């Protein structure tokens, strides 16, 4: 297992639409292990493969609130098959946009179809923070960031801040 460097805004790889995984090989299981280790190290409650530079439709999530208890979940080629009309607002963050948080409103409950690490087809219904996190991660697979769900004024401000920081770091 390895802790891998995170892709940070304004890196344009974050805007890529990731490719389906297809069959679950040893390489994919290794990628999932590396993503989990990177997510726990950050620390974060979710991670999409593109955040470590791999444009494949694979996400990891752990929204367990119990101290010292890990409940890692891996979703391969996830698809939202149903979303509730009821919504919830949550102050979201993103490991690719460090130290920036903003409220995003999304469906409160979703049903997600995906494959697990054994390649088995599964479907779950998620609510609360798990539902929010899964939607945030699936957005990453389509090149969408949580700041795309906030006002243009706030988004332009955060985009400018990260573009300036990248220029400063490159100098
Ligand atoms: O995808 C990512 O960038 C990870 C992101 C997931 C997420 C957070 C909040 C709402 C939706 C999705 C994070 O994990 S940011 C860090 C974070 O929220 C956190 C870190 C440590 C403890 C608790 C939360
Ligand atoms: Zn994110």
mmCIF file of C-alpha atoms and ligand atoms in Angstrom:
data_model
loop_
_atom_site.group_PDB
_atom_site.id
_atom_site.type_symbol
_atom_site.label_atom_id
_atom_site.label_comp_id
_atom_site.label_asym_id
_atom_site.label_seq_id
_atom_site.Cartn_x
_atom_site.Cartn_y
_atom_site.Cartn_z
ATOM 1 C CA UNK A 1 0.000 0.000 0.000
ATOM 2 C CA UNK A 2 1.142 3.567 -0.640
ATOM 3 C CA UNK A 3 0.182 7.104 0.269
ATOM 4 C CA UNK A 4 0.032 8.986 -3.026
ATOM 5 C CA UNK A 5 0.217 12.753 -3.690
ATOM 6 C CA UNK A 6 -3.131 14.502 -4.134
ATOM 7 C CA UNK A 7 -4.061 16.411 -7.291
ATOM 8 C CA UNK A 8 -4.811 20.005 -6.221
ATOM 9 C CA UNK A 9 -6.839 22.792 -7.893
ATOM 10 C CA UNK A 10 -6.253 24.328 -10.517
ATOM 11 C CA UNK A 11 -4.850 21.044 -11.959
ATOM 12 C CA UNK A 12 -7.012 20.435 -15.042
ATOM 13 C CA UNK A 13 -6.988 16.651 -14.513
ATOM 14 C CA UNK A 14 -9.759 17.356 -11.986
ATOM 15 C CA UNK A 15 -11.965 18.291 -14.982
ATOM 16 C CA UNK A 16 -11.503 14.957 -16.809
ATOM 17 C CA UNK A 17 -14.396 12.508 -17.222
ATOM 18 C CA UNK A 18 -13.007 9.226 -15.841
ATOM 19 C CA UNK A 19 -13.149 5.948 -17.809
ATOM 20 C CA UNK A 20 -15.099 2.854 -16.663
ATOM 21 C CA UNK A 21 -12.981 0.330 -14.717
ATOM 22 C CA UNK A 22 -14.388 -2.775 -16.426
ATOM 23 C CA UNK A 23 -12.991 -5.958 -14.923
ATOM 24 C CA UNK A 24 -11.696 -5.947 -11.355
ATOM 25 C CA UNK A 25 -8.042 -6.986 -11.643
ATOM 26 C CA UNK A 26 -5.223 -7.196 -9.092
ATOM 27 C CA UNK A 27 -4.126 -3.757 -10.346
ATOM 28 C CA UNK A 28 -7.556 -2.302 -9.483
ATOM 29 C CA UNK A 29 -7.480 -3.891 -5.996
ATOM 30 C CA UNK A 30 -4.028 -2.364 -5.462
ATOM 31 C CA UNK A 31 -5.347 1.032 -6.625
ATOM 32 C CA UNK A 32 -8.264 0.767 -4.141
ATOM 33 C CA UNK A 33 -5.807 -0.089 -1.307
ATOM 34 C CA UNK A 34 -3.619 2.900 -2.200
ATOM 35 C CA UNK A 35 -6.681 5.181 -2.337
ATOM 36 C CA UNK A 36 -7.865 4.038 1.094
ATOM 37 C CA UNK A 37 -4.430 4.581 2.593
ATOM 38 C CA UNK A 38 -4.202 8.043 0.982
ATOM 39 C CA UNK A 39 -7.749 8.931 2.150
ATOM 40 C CA UNK A 40 -7.093 7.888 5.778
ATOM 41 C CA UNK A 41 -3.740 9.694 5.800
ATOM 42 C CA UNK A 42 -5.188 13.015 4.489
ATOM 43 C CA UNK A 43 -7.513 12.597 6.464
ATOM 44 C CA UNK A 44 -10.704 12.460 4.430
ATOM 45 C CA UNK A 45 -14.042 10.664 4.346
ATOM 46 C CA UNK A 46 -13.922 10.015 0.597
ATOM 47 C CA UNK A 47 -11.604 9.933 -2.405
ATOM 48 C CA UNK A 48 -12.010 9.567 -6.170
ATOM 49 C CA UNK A 49 -9.218 7.963 -8.238
ATOM 50 C CA UNK A 50 -8.675 11.159 -10.269
ATOM 51 C CA UNK A 51 -7.613 12.874 -7.030
ATOM 52 C CA UNK A 52 -4.455 10.742 -7.188
ATOM 53 C CA UNK A 53 -4.214 11.243 -10.955
ATOM 54 C CA UNK A 54 -5.921 8.038 -12.156
ATOM 55 C CA UNK A 55 -8.893 8.720 -14.475
ATOM 56 C CA UNK A 56 -10.843 5.556 -13.600
ATOM 57 C CA UNK A 57 -14.384 5.353 -12.163
ATOM 58 C CA UNK A 58 -13.406 4.178 -8.694
ATOM 59 C CA UNK A 59 -14.210 5.835 -5.350
ATOM 60 C CA UNK A 60 -13.468 5.058 -1.700
ATOM 61 C CA UNK A 61 -15.593 6.222 1.243
ATOM 62 C CA UNK A 62 -15.563 5.883 5.040
ATOM 63 C CA UNK A 63 -18.107 8.019 6.910
ATOM 64 C CA UNK A 64 -17.957 5.957 10.117
ATOM 65 C CA UNK A 65 -18.273 8.220 13.164
ATOM 66 C CA UNK A 66 -17.019 5.694 15.734
ATOM 67 C CA UNK A 67 -13.576 6.479 17.071
ATOM 68 C CA UNK A 68 -10.858 3.997 16.008
ATOM 69 C CA UNK A 69 -13.327 2.045 13.835
ATOM 70 C CA UNK A 70 -12.735 1.909 10.097
ATOM 71 C CA UNK A 71 -15.556 1.013 7.705
ATOM 72 C CA UNK A 72 -13.916 1.318 4.274
ATOM 73 C CA UNK A 73 -16.210 1.111 1.264
ATOM 74 C CA UNK A 74 -15.066 0.794 -2.357
ATOM 75 C CA UNK A 75 -17.437 1.592 -5.236
ATOM 76 C CA UNK A 76 -16.408 0.546 -8.748
ATOM 77 C CA UNK A 77 -18.214 2.122 -11.733
ATOM 78 C CA UNK A 78 -20.866 3.613 -9.389
ATOM 79 C CA UNK A 79 -24.142 4.914 -10.852
ATOM 80 C CA UNK A 80 -26.901 6.771 -8.991
ATOM 81 C CA UNK A 81 -30.119 4.972 -9.940
ATOM 82 C CA UNK A 82 -32.478 7.028 -7.750
ATOM 83 C CA UNK A 83 -32.319 10.255 -5.740
ATOM 84 C CA UNK A 84 -34.844 11.563 -3.207
ATOM 85 C CA UNK A 85 -36.820 14.769 -3.730
ATOM 86 C CA UNK A 86 -35.855 15.810 -0.182
ATOM 87 C CA UNK A 87 -32.550 17.615 0.002
ATOM 88 C CA UNK A 88 -30.033 18.413 2.726
ATOM 89 C CA UNK A 89 -27.355 21.079 2.995
ATOM 90 C CA UNK A 90 -23.868 20.139 4.204
ATOM 91 C CA UNK A 91 -20.709 22.175 4.671
ATOM 92 C CA UNK A 92 -18.518 20.264 2.183
ATOM 93 C CA UNK A 93 -14.765 20.208 1.840
ATOM 94 C CA UNK A 94 -12.495 18.627 -0.774
ATOM 95 C CA UNK A 95 -8.997 17.200 -0.451
ATOM 96 C CA UNK A 96 -8.216 18.777 -3.865
ATOM 97 C CA UNK A 97 -9.305 22.235 -2.588
ATOM 98 C CA UNK A 98 -7.583 22.326 0.818
ATOM 99 C CA UNK A 99 -8.967 24.487 3.638
ATOM 100 C CA UNK A 100 -12.062 25.659 1.758
ATOM 101 C CA UNK A 101 -15.581 24.728 2.893
ATOM 102 C CA UNK A 102 -18.990 25.766 1.558
ATOM 103 C CA UNK A 103 -22.565 24.585 1.949
ATOM 104 C CA UNK A 104 -23.879 22.419 -0.888
ATOM 105 C CA UNK A 105 -27.482 21.189 -1.182
ATOM 106 C CA UNK A 106 -27.960 17.684 -2.609
ATOM 107 C CA UNK A 107 -30.597 14.909 -2.469
ATOM 108 C CA UNK A 108 -30.776 13.510 1.082
ATOM 109 C CA UNK A 109 -31.038 9.863 -0.043
ATOM 110 C CA UNK A 110 -29.662 8.066 -3.095
ATOM 111 C CA UNK A 111 -29.595 4.533 -4.442
ATOM 112 C CA UNK A 112 -26.232 3.559 -5.959
ATOM 113 C CA UNK A 113 -25.436 0.597 -8.216
ATOM 114 C CA UNK A 114 -21.770 -0.426 -8.369
ATOM 115 C CA UNK A 115 -19.388 -3.363 -8.334
ATOM 116 C CA UNK A 116 -17.383 -4.378 -5.273
ATOM 117 C CA UNK A 117 -13.770 -5.606 -5.120
ATOM 118 C CA UNK A 118 -14.946 -9.181 -5.897
ATOM 119 C CA UNK A 119 -16.521 -7.857 -9.108
ATOM 120 C CA UNK A 120 -20.041 -8.544 -7.742
ATOM 121 C CA UNK A 121 -22.906 -6.210 -8.795
ATOM 122 C CA UNK A 122 -24.436 -4.466 -5.787
ATOM 123 C CA UNK A 123 -26.971 -1.766 -5.017
ATOM 124 C CA UNK A 124 -27.310 0.175 -1.758
ATOM 125 C CA UNK A 125 -29.475 2.990 -0.457
ATOM 126 C CA UNK A 126 -27.543 5.697 1.389
ATOM 127 C CA UNK A 127 -28.696 8.665 3.432
ATOM 128 C CA UNK A 128 -27.189 11.555 5.403
ATOM 129 C CA UNK A 129 -23.426 12.061 5.225
ATOM 130 C CA UNK A 130 -22.843 8.822 3.280
ATOM 131 C CA UNK A 131 -25.274 9.997 0.565
ATOM 132 C CA UNK A 132 -23.596 13.434 0.454
ATOM 133 C CA UNK A 133 -20.121 11.906 0.241
ATOM 134 C CA UNK A 134 -21.039 9.388 -2.495
ATOM 135 C CA UNK A 135 -22.546 12.208 -4.608
ATOM 136 C CA UNK A 136 -19.451 14.392 -4.068
ATOM 137 C CA UNK A 137 -17.181 11.510 -5.175
ATOM 138 C CA UNK A 138 -19.297 10.536 -8.209
ATOM 139 C CA UNK A 139 -19.187 14.211 -9.258
ATOM 140 C CA UNK A 140 -15.353 13.884 -9.305
ATOM 141 C CA UNK A 141 -15.700 10.999 -11.801
ATOM 142 C CA UNK A 142 -17.477 13.434 -14.141
ATOM 143 C CA UNK A 143 -15.008 16.305 -13.653
ATOM 144 C CA UNK A 144 -17.422 18.181 -11.375
ATOM 145 C CA UNK A 145 -16.196 19.853 -8.150
ATOM 146 C CA UNK A 146 -18.296 20.867 -5.154
ATOM 147 C CA UNK A 147 -17.525 24.524 -5.927
ATOM 148 C CA UNK A 148 -19.521 24.065 -9.166
ATOM 149 C CA UNK A 149 -22.609 23.866 -6.906
ATOM 150 C CA UNK A 150 -22.037 27.226 -5.169
ATOM 151 C CA UNK A 151 -22.509 30.803 -6.437
ATOM 152 C CA UNK A 152 -20.353 31.991 -9.352
ATOM 153 C CA UNK A 153 -19.048 34.821 -7.185
ATOM 154 C CA UNK A 154 -17.755 32.441 -4.490
ATOM 155 C CA UNK A 155 -16.448 29.948 -7.100
ATOM 156 C CA UNK A 156 -14.527 32.637 -9.039
ATOM 157 C CA UNK A 157 -12.997 33.814 -5.763
ATOM 158 C CA UNK A 158 -11.740 30.334 -4.752
ATOM 159 C CA UNK A 159 -10.545 29.497 -8.294
ATOM 160 C CA UNK A 160 -8.509 32.749 -8.386
ATOM 161 C CA UNK A 161 -7.013 32.048 -4.956
ATOM 162 C CA UNK A 162 -5.797 28.572 -6.001
ATOM 163 C CA UNK A 163 -4.528 29.784 -9.428
ATOM 164 C CA UNK A 164 -2.484 32.470 -7.627
ATOM 165 C CA UNK A 165 -1.087 29.945 -5.114
ATOM 166 C CA UNK A 166 -0.046 27.585 -7.948
ATOM 167 C CA UNK A 167 1.766 30.447 -9.750
ATOM 168 C CA UNK A 168 3.523 31.396 -6.515
ATOM 169 C CA UNK A 169 4.597 27.760 -5.912
ATOM 170 C CA UNK A 170 5.910 27.436 -9.497
ATOM 171 C CA UNK A 171 8.048 30.605 -9.242
HETATM 172 O O1 LIG B 1 -13.457 13.959 -2.252
HETATM 173 C C1 LIG B 1 -12.822 14.554 -1.414
HETATM 174 O O2 LIG B 1 -12.167 15.527 -1.724
HETATM 175 C C2 LIG B 1 -12.849 14.119 0.038
HETATM 176 C C3 LIG B 1 -13.813 14.936 0.871
HETATM 177 C C4 LIG B 1 -15.148 14.240 0.883
HETATM 178 C C5 LIG B 1 -16.342 15.019 1.367
HETATM 179 C C6 LIG B 1 -16.303 15.817 2.481
HETATM 180 C C7 LIG B 1 -17.443 16.490 2.904
HETATM 181 C C8 LIG B 1 -18.615 16.341 2.211
HETATM 182 C C9 LIG B 1 -18.638 15.558 1.100
HETATM 183 C C10 LIG B 1 -17.510 14.877 0.681
HETATM 184 C C11 LIG B 1 -13.225 15.033 2.279
HETATM 185 O O3 LIG B 1 -13.071 14.062 2.938
HETATM 186 S S1 LIG B 1 -12.802 16.611 2.872
HETATM 187 C C12 LIG B 1 -12.247 16.280 4.540
HETATM 188 C C13 LIG B 1 -13.360 15.995 5.486
HETATM 189 O O4 LIG B 1 -14.519 16.256 5.191
HETATM 190 C C14 LIG B 1 -13.086 15.379 6.793
HETATM 191 C C15 LIG B 1 -11.805 15.089 7.198
HETATM 192 C C16 LIG B 1 -11.576 14.517 8.433
HETATM 193 C C17 LIG B 1 -12.614 14.227 9.271
HETATM 194 C C18 LIG B 1 -13.893 14.517 8.895
HETATM 195 C C19 LIG B 1 -14.142 15.084 7.651
HETATM 196 ZN ZN1 LIG B 2 -13.532 16.278 -3.435
#
